[in-house]
Coordinates of C-alpha atoms and ligand atoms in Angstrom, one line a residue:
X1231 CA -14.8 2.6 -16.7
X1232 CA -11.6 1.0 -15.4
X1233 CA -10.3 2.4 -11.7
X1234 CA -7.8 4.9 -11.4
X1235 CA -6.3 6.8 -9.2
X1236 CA -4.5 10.2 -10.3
X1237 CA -3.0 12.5 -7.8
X1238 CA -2.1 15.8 -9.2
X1239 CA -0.2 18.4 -8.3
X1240 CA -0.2 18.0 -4.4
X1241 CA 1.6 19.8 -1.3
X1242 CA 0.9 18.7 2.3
X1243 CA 2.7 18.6 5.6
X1244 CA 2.2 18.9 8.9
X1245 CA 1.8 22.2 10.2
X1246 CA 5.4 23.9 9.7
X1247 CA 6.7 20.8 8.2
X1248 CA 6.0 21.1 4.5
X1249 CA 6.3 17.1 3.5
X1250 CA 4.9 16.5 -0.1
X1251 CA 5.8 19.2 -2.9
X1252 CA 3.9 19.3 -6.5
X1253 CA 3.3 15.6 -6.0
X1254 CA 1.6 13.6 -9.1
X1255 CA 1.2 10.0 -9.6
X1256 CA -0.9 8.0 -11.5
X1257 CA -2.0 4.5 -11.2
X1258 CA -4.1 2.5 -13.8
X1259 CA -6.2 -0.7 -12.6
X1260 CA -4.3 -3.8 -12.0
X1261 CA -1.3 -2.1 -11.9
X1262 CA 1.1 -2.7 -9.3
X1263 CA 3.3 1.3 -9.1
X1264 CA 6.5 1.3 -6.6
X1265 CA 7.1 4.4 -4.5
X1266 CA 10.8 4.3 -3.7
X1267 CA 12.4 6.6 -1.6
X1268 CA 15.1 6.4 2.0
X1269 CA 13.4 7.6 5.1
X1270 CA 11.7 10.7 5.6
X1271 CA 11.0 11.3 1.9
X1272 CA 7.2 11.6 1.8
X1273 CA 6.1 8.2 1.0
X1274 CA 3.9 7.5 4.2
X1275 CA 2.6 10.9 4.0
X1276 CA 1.8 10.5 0.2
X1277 CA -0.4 7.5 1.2
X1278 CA -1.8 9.4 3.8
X1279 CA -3.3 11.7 1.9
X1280 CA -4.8 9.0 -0.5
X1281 CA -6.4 7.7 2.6
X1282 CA -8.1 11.0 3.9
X1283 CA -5.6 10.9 7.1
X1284 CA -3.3 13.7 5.7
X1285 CA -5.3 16.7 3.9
X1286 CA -3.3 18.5 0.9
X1287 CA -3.0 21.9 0.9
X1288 CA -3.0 21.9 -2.7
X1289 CA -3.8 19.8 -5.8
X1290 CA -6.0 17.1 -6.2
X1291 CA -6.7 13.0 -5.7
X1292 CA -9.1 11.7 -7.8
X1293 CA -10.5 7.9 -7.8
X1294 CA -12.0 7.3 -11.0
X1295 CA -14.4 4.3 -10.6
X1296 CA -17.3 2.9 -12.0
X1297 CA -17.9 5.6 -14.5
X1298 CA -17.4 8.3 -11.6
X1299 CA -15.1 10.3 -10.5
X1300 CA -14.4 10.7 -6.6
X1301 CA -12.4 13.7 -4.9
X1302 CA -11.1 11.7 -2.0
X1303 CA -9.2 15.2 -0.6
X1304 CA -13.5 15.9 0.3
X1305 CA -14.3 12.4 1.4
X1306 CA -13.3 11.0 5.2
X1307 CA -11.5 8.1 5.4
X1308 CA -14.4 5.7 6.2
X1309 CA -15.4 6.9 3.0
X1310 CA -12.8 6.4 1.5
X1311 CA -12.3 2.9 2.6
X1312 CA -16.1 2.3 1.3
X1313 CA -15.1 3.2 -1.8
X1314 CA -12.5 0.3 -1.8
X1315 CA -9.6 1.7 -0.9
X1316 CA -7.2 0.1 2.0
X1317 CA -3.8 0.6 3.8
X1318 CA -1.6 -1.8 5.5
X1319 CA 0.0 0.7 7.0
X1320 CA 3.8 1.5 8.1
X1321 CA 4.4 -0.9 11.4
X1322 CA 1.4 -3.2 11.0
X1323 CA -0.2 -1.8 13.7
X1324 CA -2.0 -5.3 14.4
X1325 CA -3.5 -5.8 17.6
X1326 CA -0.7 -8.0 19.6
X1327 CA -3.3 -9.4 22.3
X1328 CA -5.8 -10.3 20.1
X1329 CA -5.9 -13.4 18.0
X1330 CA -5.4 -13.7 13.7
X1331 CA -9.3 -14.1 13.7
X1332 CA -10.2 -11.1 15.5
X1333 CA -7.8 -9.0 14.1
X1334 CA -9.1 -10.3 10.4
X1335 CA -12.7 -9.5 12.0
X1336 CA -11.3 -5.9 12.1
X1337 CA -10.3 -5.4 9.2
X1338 CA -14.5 -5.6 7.4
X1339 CA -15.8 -2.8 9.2
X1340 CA -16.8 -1.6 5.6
X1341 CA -20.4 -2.4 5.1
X1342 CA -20.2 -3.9 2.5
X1343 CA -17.6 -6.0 4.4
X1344 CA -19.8 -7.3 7.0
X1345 CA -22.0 -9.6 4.5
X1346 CA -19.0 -10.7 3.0
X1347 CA -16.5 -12.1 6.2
X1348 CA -17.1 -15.8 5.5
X1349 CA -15.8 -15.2 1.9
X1350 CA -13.3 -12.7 2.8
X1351 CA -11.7 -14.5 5.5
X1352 CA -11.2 -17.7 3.0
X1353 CA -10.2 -15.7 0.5
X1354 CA -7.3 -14.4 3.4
X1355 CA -6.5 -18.1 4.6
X1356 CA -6.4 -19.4 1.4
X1357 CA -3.8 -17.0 -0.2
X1358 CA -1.8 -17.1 3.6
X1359 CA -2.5 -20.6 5.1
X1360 CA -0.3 -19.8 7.9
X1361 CA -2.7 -17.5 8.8
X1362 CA -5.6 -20.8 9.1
X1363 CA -3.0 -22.9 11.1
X1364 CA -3.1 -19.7 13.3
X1365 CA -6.4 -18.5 13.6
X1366 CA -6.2 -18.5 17.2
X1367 CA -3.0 -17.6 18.0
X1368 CA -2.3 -14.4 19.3
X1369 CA -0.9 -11.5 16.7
X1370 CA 2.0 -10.5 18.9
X1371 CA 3.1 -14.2 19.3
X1372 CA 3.9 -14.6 15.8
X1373 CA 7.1 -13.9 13.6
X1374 CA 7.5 -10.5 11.7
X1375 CA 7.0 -11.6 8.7
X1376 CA 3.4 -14.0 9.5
X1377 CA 2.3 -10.3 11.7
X1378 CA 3.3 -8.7 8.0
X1379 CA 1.1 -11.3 6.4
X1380 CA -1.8 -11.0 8.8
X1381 CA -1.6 -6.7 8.2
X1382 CA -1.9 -7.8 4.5
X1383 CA -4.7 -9.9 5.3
X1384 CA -6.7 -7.4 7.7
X1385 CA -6.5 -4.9 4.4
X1386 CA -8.3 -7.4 2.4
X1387 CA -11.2 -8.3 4.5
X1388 CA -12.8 -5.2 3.1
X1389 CA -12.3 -6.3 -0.5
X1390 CA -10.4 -3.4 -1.5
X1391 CA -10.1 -2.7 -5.3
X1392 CA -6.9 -0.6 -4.6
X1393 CA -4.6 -1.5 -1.9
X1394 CA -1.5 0.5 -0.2
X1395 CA 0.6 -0.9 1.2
X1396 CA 3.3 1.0 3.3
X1397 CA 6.9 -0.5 3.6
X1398 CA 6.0 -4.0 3.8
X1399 CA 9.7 -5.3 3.9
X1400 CA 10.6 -3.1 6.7
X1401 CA 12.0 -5.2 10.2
X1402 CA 12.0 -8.1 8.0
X1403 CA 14.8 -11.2 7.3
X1404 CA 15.5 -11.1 3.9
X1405 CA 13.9 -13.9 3.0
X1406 CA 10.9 -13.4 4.9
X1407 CA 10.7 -10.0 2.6
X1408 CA 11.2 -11.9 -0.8
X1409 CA 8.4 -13.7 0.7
X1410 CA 6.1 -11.1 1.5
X1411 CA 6.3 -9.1 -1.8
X1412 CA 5.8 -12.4 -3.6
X1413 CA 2.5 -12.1 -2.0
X1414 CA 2.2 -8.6 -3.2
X1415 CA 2.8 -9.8 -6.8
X1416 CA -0.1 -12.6 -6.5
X1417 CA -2.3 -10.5 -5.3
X1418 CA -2.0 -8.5 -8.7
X1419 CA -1.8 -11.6 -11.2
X1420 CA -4.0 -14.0 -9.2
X1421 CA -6.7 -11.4 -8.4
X1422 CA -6.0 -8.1 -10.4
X1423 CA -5.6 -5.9 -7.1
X1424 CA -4.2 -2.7 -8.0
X1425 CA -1.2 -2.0 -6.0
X1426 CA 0.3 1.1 -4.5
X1427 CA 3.5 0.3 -2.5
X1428 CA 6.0 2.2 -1.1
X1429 CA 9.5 0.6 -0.7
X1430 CA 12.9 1.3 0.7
X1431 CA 14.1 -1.7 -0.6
X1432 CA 14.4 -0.9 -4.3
X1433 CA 15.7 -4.4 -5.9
X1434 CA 12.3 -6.1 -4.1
X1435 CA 10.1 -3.6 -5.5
X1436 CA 11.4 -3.5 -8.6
X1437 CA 10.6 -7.4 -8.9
X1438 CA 7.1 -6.6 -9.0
X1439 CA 6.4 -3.1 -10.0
X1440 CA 4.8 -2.3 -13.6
X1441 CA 6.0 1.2 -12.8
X1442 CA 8.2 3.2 -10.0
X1443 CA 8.2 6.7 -8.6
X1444 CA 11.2 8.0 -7.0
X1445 CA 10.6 10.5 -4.3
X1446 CA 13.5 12.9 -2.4
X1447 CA 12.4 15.4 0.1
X1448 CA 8.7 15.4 -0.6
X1449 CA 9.5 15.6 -4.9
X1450 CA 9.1 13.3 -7.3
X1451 CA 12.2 12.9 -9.0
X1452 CA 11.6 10.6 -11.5
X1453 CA 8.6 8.4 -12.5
X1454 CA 9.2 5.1 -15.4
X1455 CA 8.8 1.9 -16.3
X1456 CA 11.1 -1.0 -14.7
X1457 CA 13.8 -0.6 -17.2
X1458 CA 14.0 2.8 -16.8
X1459 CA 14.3 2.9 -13.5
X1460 CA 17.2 0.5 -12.7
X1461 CA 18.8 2.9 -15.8
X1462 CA 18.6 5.6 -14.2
X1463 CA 21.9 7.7 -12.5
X1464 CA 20.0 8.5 -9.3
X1465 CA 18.7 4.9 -8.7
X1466 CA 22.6 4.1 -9.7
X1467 CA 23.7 6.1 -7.2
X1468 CA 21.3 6.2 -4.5
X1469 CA 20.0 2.2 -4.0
X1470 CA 22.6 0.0 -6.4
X1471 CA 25.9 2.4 -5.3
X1472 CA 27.4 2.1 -9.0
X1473 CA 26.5 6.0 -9.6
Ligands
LIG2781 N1 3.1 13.5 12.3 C1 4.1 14.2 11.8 N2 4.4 15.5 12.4 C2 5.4 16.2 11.9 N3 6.2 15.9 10.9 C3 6.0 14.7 10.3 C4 5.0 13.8 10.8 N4 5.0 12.7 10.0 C5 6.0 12.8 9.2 N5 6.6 14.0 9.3 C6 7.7 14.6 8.5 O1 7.3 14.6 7.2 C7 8.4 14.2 6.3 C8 8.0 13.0 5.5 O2 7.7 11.9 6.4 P1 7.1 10.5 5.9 O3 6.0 10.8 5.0 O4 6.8 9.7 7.1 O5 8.3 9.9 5.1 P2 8.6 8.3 4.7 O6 7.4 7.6 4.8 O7 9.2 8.4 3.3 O8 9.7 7.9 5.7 C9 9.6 13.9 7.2 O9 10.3 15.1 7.3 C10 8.9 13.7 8.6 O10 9.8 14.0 9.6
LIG2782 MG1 7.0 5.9 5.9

C-alpha cells in the first residue's frame, strides 16, 4: 500500500495554551501539501505532533505504510523517525561548530541509517554540491541559505519516505528562498519524497504545492488544490492584499 499520512480531528497545546483545534490533514505519497499560515497559527506545533515532540489531547495521526497502519500519537519520536519520517525543523538548528560532514553524520542515527551513510551522503552532495565544496567547513560559517540547505540535507541522511519541513524560507534573501523551495520541488519529482511544508510565504509555496492548508489560530480554515487556493477571499486578503 502507498504511504499516507492522515491526521484527524486533533487538539494540542501546551499546558494552558490550547494551540491546534479539530485539526485534519491528509497527505497522499509523493505529494508535496503546503501549510500556510502568519506566525503563531499552529503550523510548528502541527508538525510537532506528527513527530511525537507535541502529544494531542485528542484525535488521531496515522502513517499508513507498507500495508500497515502506525498510530504515531503511541510511538516516540525515534520511532517515529525509524519509520521514515523526518523534520528540518523551524531555525535549522545545525550545529554551528561542527563541520557540513559531521553535521550530515547526525542526521543517520536511524538504524537503518547507519549502513546506508556512504549512499546517503552522495545522495545529499549530489542534489546540494555546495554542500561537497564544503564538507569541511564549519556550519555556522556559511550563508543562510547553504545552513538551510545543509538542515535539508541532515533530514535526508535517514532516507526519510516523508519529510517536514518547517519554514524553510524564513531569514532568507529572496532569491536564496526561490532557491531553496526549488530544492523542495526536486526532491518530489526527482525522487518522489512526500512533502509536508509549512510556509509563511504563500506565493513560494504555492509554486510547488499539489495542495495547501490554511491554518488561523490553531483551525484549518480552508484546505484545496493550487487553484483554489490563490481563489480564495481569505488568501486574497490575508497573503496577496487584493481582498
Ligand atoms: N513551547 C511553547 N509553550 C507555550 N506556548 C507555545 C509553545 N510553542 C508554541 N506556543 C504557542 O502555540 C501557538 C502556536 O505556535 P506555533 O505552533 O509555534 O505557530 P507557528 O509555527 O504557526 O508560528 C502560539 O500561540 C504559540 O505562542
Ligand atoms: Mg513555526
Amino acid at each position: 500500500m502507498a504511504l499516507e499520512l492522515n491526521i484527524r480531528d486533533i487538539d494540542a497545546g501546551y499546558g494552558a495554551v490550547r494551540a491546534l483545534h479539530g485539526v485534519s490533514l491528509t497527505i497522499a505519497q509523493s505529494q508535496t501539501v503546503a501549510l500556510l499560515g502568519t506566525n503563531g497559527n499552529g503550523k510548528s506545533t502541527l508538525m510537532k505532533c506528527v513527530m511525537g515532540i507535541v502529544r494531542p489531547t485528542r484525535g488521531s495521526v496515522v502513517l499508513s505504510m507498507d500495508n500497515r497502519q502506525y498510530d504515531l500519537t503511541r510511538l516516540s519520536t525515534e520511532e517515529i523517525v525509524n519509520l521514515g519520517v523526518a523534520m528540518v525543523p523551524e531555525g535549522r538548528r545545525l550545529f554551528p561548530k561542527l563541520t557540513v560532514e559531521e553535521n550530515l553524520l547526525l542526521g543517520a542515527f536511524r538504524p537503518l541509517a547507519r549502513g546506508e551513510i556512504a549512499k546517503n551522503s552522495a545522495f545529499c552532495y549530489e542534489i546540494f554540491p555546495v554542500l561537497a565544496e564544503r564538507r569541511r567547513q564549519l556550519a555556522g560559517s556559511m550563508s543562510g541559505g547553504q545552513q538551510q540547505m545543509l538542515a535539508i540535507a541532515r533530514a535526508l541522511m535517514s532516507a526519510p519516505k516523508l519529510l517536514l519541513v518547517d519554514e524553510p524560507s524564513v531569514g532568507l534573501a529572496p532569491i536564496l528562498v526561490s532557491h531553496t523551495i526549488t530544492k523542495i520541488k526536486e526532491l518530489k519529482e526527482r525522487y518522489g519524497l512526500t512533502v509536508l511544508m509549512a510556509e509563511q510565504n504563500f506565493h513560494q509555496a504555492i509554486r510547488i504545492a499539489d495542495r495547501g492548508y490554511i491554518i488561523v489560530h490553531g483551525e484549518i480554515v480552508f484546505e484545496g488544490g493550487v487553484q483554489a487556493l490563490e481563489q480564495n477571499e481569505l488568501v486574497r486578503s490575508y497573503y496577496l492584499g487584493t481582498g
